[in-house]
Amino acid sequence: YSDDRSLDKLEALVKGAVAKRVDGVILSPIYGKHHEERNQSLYHLLTSSGIKVVFLDRHLYNSDIPFVTSDNTASAYKLTKMLIDKGHRRILFIRNSDVSTFNERLLGVRQAFLDSGIEFDPDLDVLLQTEFENFQEEFESYSSRIAEKIKEIPCTAIFTANDQIAEAAIDALDRLSIRFPEDMSLVTYDALNLNRKLKLDVTGVNQPFYDMGRTAANQLMNLLNGKDHLSVLGQICSAEINYGTSVGHPAASATNAS
């Protein structure tokens, strides 16, 4: 089932799973208002009902529930290193929450700067929170907030934490009459989703969703078959990078719209 990135819908699905007395569940924690407390409550409901749980894509902090995710840190490192090798030193990393995957991607960005002998300005970590993970109803205002940050913080490249944030960033660049890659480079996570929707060729990470799903299913089957010793706390699947047309060298002129 799809929860459409909605905590309310996820809660209904979890309660339905408990009512149906299913053996196991694979799910992804959802970001939203009071998300940590509500997520913890939902997973307690599942586990207290004897249902085995495996997290997919992300995990909760201070949790011992097994999870499967992609190589967030390593792939973010590769994207950032590519930008640095192109001459970029001011790379905005834009996220809308502090979920585990975003923090892992930020870690990869920071590590690429460190290994390149370049100081990472804390201002480049731009956390623009939204009320819900799927911020479609906030999209216009979110694009405006990104545009303000682009004007406020000198930068030559933007790294967005997922495809929806990338879409908002593209809208913000359009409002500022900033072209990519001519004036600003752009990379993102979930590039495949973005490129399919907008008919673009943005450089970014394509997560191995099939491999992640299969690995999570194997984890869950091990738990259901009493083979807990074969299940590890976290498994990481290798992602691939789409080298598109959204990255260039820093523009020689001003780095921001006036």
mmCIF file of C-alpha atoms in Angstrom:
data_model
loop_
_atom_site.group_PDB
_atom_site.id
_atom_site.type_symbol
_atom_site.label_atom_id
_atom_site.label_comp_id
_atom_site.label_asym_id
_atom_site.label_seq_id
_atom_site.Cartn_x
_atom_site.Cartn_y
_atom_site.Cartn_z
ATOM 1 C CA TYR A 1 0.000 0.000 0.000
ATOM 2 C CA SER A 2 1.082 3.584 -0.568
ATOM 3 C CA ASP A 3 0.861 6.038 2.301
ATOM 4 C CA ASP A 4 1.440 9.014 -0.030
ATOM 5 C CA ARG A 5 3.952 10.361 2.501
ATOM 6 C CA SER A 6 1.075 10.942 4.926
ATOM 7 C CA LEU A 7 1.356 10.048 8.606
ATOM 8 C CA ASP A 8 -2.430 9.880 8.885
ATOM 9 C CA LYS A 9 -2.630 7.357 6.047
ATOM 10 C CA LEU A 10 0.325 5.390 7.438
ATOM 11 C CA GLU A 11 -1.421 5.214 10.803
ATOM 12 C CA ALA A 12 -4.584 3.852 9.156
ATOM 13 C CA LEU A 13 -2.543 1.252 7.240
ATOM 14 C CA VAL A 14 -0.717 0.124 10.383
ATOM 15 C CA LYS A 15 -3.966 -0.265 12.320
ATOM 16 C CA GLY A 16 -5.377 -2.205 9.374
ATOM 17 C CA ALA A 17 -2.353 -4.521 9.402
ATOM 18 C CA VAL A 18 -2.840 -5.185 13.106
ATOM 19 C CA ALA A 19 -6.548 -5.873 12.602
ATOM 20 C CA LYS A 20 -5.750 -8.346 9.803
ATOM 21 C CA ARG A 21 -3.166 -10.047 12.035
ATOM 22 C CA VAL A 22 -0.469 -9.989 9.377
ATOM 23 C CA ASP A 23 2.837 -11.687 10.113
ATOM 24 C CA GLY A 24 5.167 -8.939 8.973
ATOM 25 C CA VAL A 25 5.353 -5.396 7.642
ATOM 26 C CA ILE A 26 7.882 -3.470 5.555
ATOM 27 C CA LEU A 27 7.410 0.269 5.826
ATOM 28 C CA SER A 28 9.121 3.622 5.680
ATOM 29 C CA PRO A 29 9.001 6.144 8.554
ATOM 30 C CA ILE A 30 7.153 9.304 7.548
ATOM 31 C CA TYR A 31 8.099 12.869 8.358
ATOM 32 C CA GLY A 32 5.367 15.158 9.647
ATOM 33 C CA LYS A 33 4.335 17.241 12.604
ATOM 34 C CA HIS A 34 5.317 15.346 15.762
ATOM 35 C CA HIS A 35 6.533 12.612 13.397
ATOM 36 C CA GLU A 36 9.036 11.025 15.760
ATOM 37 C CA GLU A 37 6.512 10.434 18.540
ATOM 38 C CA ARG A 38 3.782 9.194 16.191
ATOM 39 C CA ASN A 39 6.173 6.900 14.331
ATOM 40 C CA GLN A 40 7.443 5.399 17.573
ATOM 41 C CA SER A 41 3.848 4.831 18.695
ATOM 42 C CA LEU A 42 2.965 3.086 15.429
ATOM 43 C CA TYR A 43 5.947 0.767 15.561
ATOM 44 C CA HIS A 44 5.251 -0.052 19.190
ATOM 45 C CA LEU A 45 1.709 -1.009 18.148
ATOM 46 C CA LEU A 46 3.083 -3.362 15.501
ATOM 47 C CA THR A 47 5.758 -5.000 17.622
ATOM 48 C CA SER A 48 3.510 -5.339 20.682
ATOM 49 C CA SER A 49 1.076 -7.191 18.403
ATOM 50 C CA GLY A 50 3.799 -9.687 17.531
ATOM 51 C CA ILE A 51 4.252 -8.334 14.005
ATOM 52 C CA LYS A 52 7.786 -8.376 12.617
ATOM 53 C CA VAL A 53 8.916 -5.047 11.150
ATOM 54 C CA VAL A 54 11.626 -3.978 8.698
ATOM 55 C CA PHE A 55 12.156 -0.331 7.807
ATOM 56 C CA LEU A 56 12.699 0.589 4.168
ATOM 57 C CA ASP A 57 14.736 3.567 2.905
ATOM 58 C CA ARG A 58 15.132 5.172 6.337
ATOM 59 C CA HIS A 59 15.091 4.365 10.013
ATOM 60 C CA LEU A 60 14.311 5.906 13.363
ATOM 61 C CA TYR A 61 17.036 7.053 15.718
ATOM 62 C CA ASN A 62 17.382 5.054 18.936
ATOM 63 C CA SER A 63 15.617 2.088 17.336
ATOM 64 C CA ASP A 64 16.812 -1.514 17.015
ATOM 65 C CA ILE A 65 14.394 -2.405 14.199
ATOM 66 C CA PRO A 66 16.262 -3.713 11.106
ATOM 67 C CA PHE A 67 16.327 -1.402 8.099
ATOM 68 C CA VAL A 68 17.379 -1.347 4.447
ATOM 69 C CA THR A 69 18.501 1.821 2.714
ATOM 70 C CA SER A 70 20.691 3.047 -0.144
ATOM 71 C CA ASP A 71 24.276 4.253 0.177
ATOM 72 C CA ASN A 72 23.205 7.805 0.993
ATOM 73 C CA THR A 73 26.532 8.994 2.359
ATOM 74 C CA ALA A 74 28.687 7.469 -0.390
ATOM 75 C CA SER A 75 26.487 8.693 -3.254
ATOM 76 C CA ALA A 76 26.167 12.205 -1.820
ATOM 77 C CA TYR A 77 29.945 12.206 -1.480
ATOM 78 C CA LYS A 78 30.359 11.323 -5.183
ATOM 79 C CA LEU A 79 27.952 14.041 -6.322
ATOM 80 C CA THR A 80 29.607 16.668 -4.140
ATOM 81 C CA LYS A 81 33.117 15.626 -5.184
ATOM 82 C CA MET A 82 32.056 15.940 -8.819
ATOM 83 C CA LEU A 83 30.868 19.501 -8.172
ATOM 84 C CA ILE A 84 34.059 20.357 -6.303
ATOM 85 C CA ASP A 85 36.175 18.956 -9.142
ATOM 86 C CA LYS A 86 34.235 21.259 -11.491
ATOM 87 C CA GLY A 87 35.355 24.215 -9.383
ATOM 88 C CA HIS A 88 32.333 24.682 -7.106
ATOM 89 C CA ARG A 89 33.038 25.776 -3.536
ATOM 90 C CA ARG A 90 29.646 27.157 -2.526
ATOM 91 C CA ILE A 91 27.123 24.307 -2.731
ATOM 92 C CA LEU A 92 23.743 24.770 -1.053
ATOM 93 C CA PHE A 93 22.396 21.547 0.440
ATOM 94 C CA ILE A 94 18.614 21.981 0.753
ATOM 95 C CA ARG A 95 16.443 19.675 2.882
ATOM 96 C CA ASN A 96 13.085 19.955 4.572
ATOM 97 C CA SER A 97 13.560 17.664 7.567
ATOM 98 C CA ASP A 98 16.067 15.815 9.716
ATOM 99 C CA VAL A 99 15.097 12.268 8.679
ATOM 100 C CA SER A 100 17.954 9.767 8.723
ATOM 101 C CA THR A 101 18.441 9.679 4.945
ATOM 102 C CA PHE A 102 18.844 13.448 4.668
ATOM 103 C CA ASN A 103 21.349 13.535 7.509
ATOM 104 C CA GLU A 104 23.337 10.723 5.869
ATOM 105 C CA ARG A 105 23.400 12.664 2.600
ATOM 106 C CA LEU A 106 24.533 15.793 4.414
ATOM 107 C CA LEU A 107 27.317 13.744 5.979
ATOM 108 C CA GLY A 108 28.495 12.745 2.487
ATOM 109 C CA VAL A 109 28.524 16.396 1.406
ATOM 110 C CA ARG A 110 30.549 17.436 4.439
ATOM 111 C CA GLN A 111 33.001 14.556 3.991
ATOM 112 C CA ALA A 112 33.652 15.505 0.349
ATOM 113 C CA PHE A 113 34.531 19.047 1.440
ATOM 114 C CA LEU A 114 36.764 17.732 4.219
ATOM 115 C CA ASP A 115 38.629 15.332 1.923
ATOM 116 C CA SER A 116 39.117 18.154 -0.598
ATOM 117 C CA GLY A 117 40.686 20.373 2.060
ATOM 118 C CA ILE A 118 37.838 22.893 1.824
ATOM 119 C CA GLU A 119 35.954 24.272 4.803
ATOM 120 C CA PHE A 120 32.205 23.643 4.670
ATOM 121 C CA ASP A 121 30.321 26.797 5.604
ATOM 122 C CA PRO A 122 27.477 25.821 8.000
ATOM 123 C CA ASP A 123 25.241 28.332 6.198
ATOM 124 C CA LEU A 124 25.325 26.018 3.171
ATOM 125 C CA ASP A 125 23.218 23.469 5.073
ATOM 126 C CA VAL A 126 19.782 24.933 4.382
ATOM 127 C CA LEU A 127 17.040 23.305 6.457
ATOM 128 C CA LEU A 128 13.704 24.723 5.326
ATOM 129 C CA GLN A 129 11.172 22.687 7.243
ATOM 130 C CA THR A 130 7.699 21.867 5.970
ATOM 131 C CA GLU A 131 4.727 20.712 8.002
ATOM 132 C CA PHE A 132 4.441 17.463 6.063
ATOM 133 C CA GLU A 133 6.871 15.363 4.057
ATOM 134 C CA ASN A 134 4.748 15.729 0.932
ATOM 135 C CA PHE A 135 4.557 19.512 0.857
ATOM 136 C CA GLN A 136 2.499 19.888 -2.316
ATOM 137 C CA GLU A 137 0.095 22.264 -0.591
ATOM 138 C CA GLU A 138 3.095 24.330 0.551
ATOM 139 C CA PHE A 139 4.901 24.141 -2.800
ATOM 140 C CA GLU A 140 4.524 27.777 -3.867
ATOM 141 C CA SER A 141 5.612 29.182 -0.528
ATOM 142 C CA TYR A 142 8.449 26.657 -0.319
ATOM 143 C CA SER A 143 9.741 27.713 -3.741
ATOM 144 C CA SER A 144 9.680 31.313 -2.537
ATOM 145 C CA ARG A 145 11.658 30.375 0.567
ATOM 146 C CA ILE A 146 14.280 28.633 -1.571
ATOM 147 C CA ALA A 147 14.496 31.666 -3.849
ATOM 148 C CA GLU A 148 15.152 33.881 -0.829
ATOM 149 C CA LYS A 149 17.947 31.579 0.338
ATOM 150 C CA ILE A 150 19.546 31.565 -3.118
ATOM 151 C CA LYS A 151 19.569 35.364 -3.069
ATOM 152 C CA GLU A 152 20.791 35.483 0.525
ATOM 153 C CA ILE A 153 23.602 32.897 0.470
ATOM 154 C CA PRO A 154 26.324 33.110 -2.223
ATOM 155 C CA CYS A 155 26.406 29.822 -4.129
ATOM 156 C CA THR A 156 27.246 28.349 -7.523
ATOM 157 C CA ALA A 157 25.523 24.976 -7.132
ATOM 158 C CA ILE A 158 22.503 23.454 -5.416
ATOM 159 C CA PHE A 159 22.205 19.929 -4.020
ATOM 160 C CA THR A 160 18.609 19.018 -3.167
ATOM 161 C CA ALA A 161 17.859 16.164 -0.776
ATOM 162 C CA ASN A 162 15.045 14.679 -2.885
ATOM 163 C CA ASP A 163 13.055 15.118 -6.078
ATOM 164 C CA GLN A 164 10.231 17.248 -4.662
ATOM 165 C CA ILE A 165 12.718 19.716 -3.187
ATOM 166 C CA ALA A 166 14.531 19.723 -6.552
ATOM 167 C CA GLU A 167 11.282 20.598 -8.302
ATOM 168 C CA ALA A 168 10.785 23.512 -5.904
ATOM 169 C CA ALA A 169 14.388 24.625 -6.451
ATOM 170 C CA ILE A 170 13.909 24.578 -10.227
ATOM 171 C CA ASP A 171 10.815 26.726 -9.789
ATOM 172 C CA ALA A 172 12.804 29.103 -7.572
ATOM 173 C CA LEU A 173 15.606 29.391 -10.145
ATOM 174 C CA ASP A 174 13.039 30.147 -12.819
ATOM 175 C CA ARG A 175 11.566 32.929 -10.688
ATOM 176 C CA LEU A 176 15.052 34.403 -10.326
ATOM 177 C CA SER A 177 15.800 34.018 -14.062
ATOM 178 C CA ILE A 178 18.764 31.799 -13.168
ATOM 179 C CA ARG A 179 19.517 29.138 -15.767
ATOM 180 C CA PHE A 180 21.038 25.745 -15.063
ATOM 181 C CA PRO A 181 23.686 24.721 -15.759
ATOM 182 C CA GLU A 182 24.728 28.045 -17.355
ATOM 183 C CA ASP A 183 24.330 30.162 -14.207
ATOM 184 C CA MET A 184 23.875 27.547 -11.490
ATOM 185 C CA SER A 185 24.569 23.814 -11.303
ATOM 186 C CA LEU A 186 21.963 21.455 -9.844
ATOM 187 C CA VAL A 187 22.152 17.899 -8.501
ATOM 188 C CA THR A 188 19.587 15.907 -6.572
ATOM 189 C CA TYR A 189 18.548 12.650 -5.025
ATOM 190 C CA ASP A 190 15.769 10.670 -6.753
ATOM 191 C CA ALA A 191 16.784 12.086 -10.123
ATOM 192 C CA LEU A 192 14.818 9.468 -12.056
ATOM 193 C CA ASN A 193 11.494 10.552 -10.550
ATOM 194 C CA LEU A 194 12.247 14.217 -11.214
ATOM 195 C CA ASN A 195 13.409 13.691 -14.777
ATOM 196 C CA ARG A 196 10.404 11.556 -15.671
ATOM 197 C CA LYS A 197 7.989 14.129 -14.302
ATOM 198 C CA LEU A 198 9.601 17.269 -15.739
ATOM 199 C CA LYS A 199 11.146 15.710 -18.876
ATOM 200 C CA LEU A 200 14.637 16.886 -17.854
ATOM 201 C CA ASP A 201 18.078 15.329 -17.515
ATOM 202 C CA VAL A 202 19.169 16.511 -14.065
ATOM 203 C CA THR A 203 22.304 14.943 -12.624
ATOM 204 C CA GLY A 204 21.633 12.952 -9.487
ATOM 205 C CA VAL A 205 21.254 9.682 -7.650
ATOM 206 C CA ASN A 206 18.812 6.977 -8.716
ATOM 207 C CA GLN A 207 18.042 4.840 -5.709
ATOM 208 C CA PRO A 208 18.020 1.027 -6.203
ATOM 209 C CA PHE A 209 14.412 0.602 -5.095
ATOM 210 C CA TYR A 210 14.070 -2.930 -6.511
ATOM 211 C CA ASP A 211 17.185 -4.152 -4.712
ATOM 212 C CA MET A 212 16.109 -2.367 -1.535
ATOM 213 C CA GLY A 213 12.678 -3.996 -1.653
ATOM 214 C CA ARG A 214 14.096 -7.458 -2.287
ATOM 215 C CA THR A 215 16.648 -7.070 0.505
ATOM 216 C CA ALA A 216 13.955 -5.864 2.914
ATOM 217 C CA ALA A 217 11.782 -8.864 1.990
ATOM 218 C CA ASN A 218 14.696 -11.226 2.695
ATOM 219 C CA GLN A 219 15.250 -9.509 6.040
ATOM 220 C CA LEU A 220 11.591 -9.923 6.938
ATOM 221 C CA MET A 221 11.497 -13.583 5.880
ATOM 222 C CA ASN A 222 14.507 -14.294 8.082
ATOM 223 C CA LEU A 223 12.727 -12.725 11.033
ATOM 224 C CA LEU A 224 9.511 -14.658 10.337
ATOM 225 C CA ASN A 225 11.425 -17.926 10.013
ATOM 226 C CA GLY A 226 13.192 -17.392 13.312
ATOM 227 C CA LYS A 227 16.527 -16.705 11.638
ATOM 228 C CA ASP A 228 17.141 -13.485 13.537
ATOM 229 C CA HIS A 229 20.871 -14.191 13.453
ATOM 230 C CA LEU A 230 20.789 -13.701 9.660
ATOM 231 C CA SER A 231 19.205 -10.254 9.978
ATOM 232 C CA VAL A 232 21.442 -7.277 10.565
ATOM 233 C CA LEU A 233 20.430 -3.899 11.956
ATOM 234 C CA GLY A 234 21.100 -2.049 8.700
ATOM 235 C CA GLN A 235 21.751 -3.140 5.121
ATOM 236 C CA ILE A 236 22.877 -0.755 2.402
ATOM 237 C CA CYS A 237 22.207 -1.138 -1.323
ATOM 238 C CA SER A 238 24.390 0.589 -3.906
ATOM 239 C CA ALA A 239 22.771 3.388 -5.895
ATOM 240 C CA GLU A 240 23.685 4.609 -9.363
ATOM 241 C CA ILE A 241 24.334 8.153 -10.517
ATOM 242 C CA ASN A 242 22.704 9.663 -13.577
ATOM 243 C CA TYR A 243 25.240 12.001 -15.134
ATOM 244 C CA GLY A 244 22.880 14.450 -16.789
ATOM 245 C CA THR A 245 23.192 17.939 -18.198
ATOM 246 C CA SER A 246 22.568 20.086 -15.106
ATOM 247 C CA VAL A 247 26.183 20.520 -13.987
ATOM 248 C CA GLY A 248 28.729 22.963 -15.360
ATOM 249 C CA HIS A 249 31.631 25.044 -14.175
ATOM 250 C CA PRO A 250 30.880 28.006 -11.877
ATOM 251 C CA ALA A 251 29.719 31.042 -13.765
ATOM 252 C CA ALA A 252 32.362 33.718 -14.068
ATOM 253 C CA SER A 253 29.865 36.431 -13.189
ATOM 254 C CA ALA A 254 27.954 36.970 -9.979
ATOM 255 C CA THR A 255 26.823 33.808 -8.223
ATOM 256 C CA ASN A 256 23.426 35.091 -7.154
ATOM 257 C CA ALA A 257 20.495 36.938 -8.626
ATOM 258 C CA SER A 258 20.359 40.508 -7.459
#
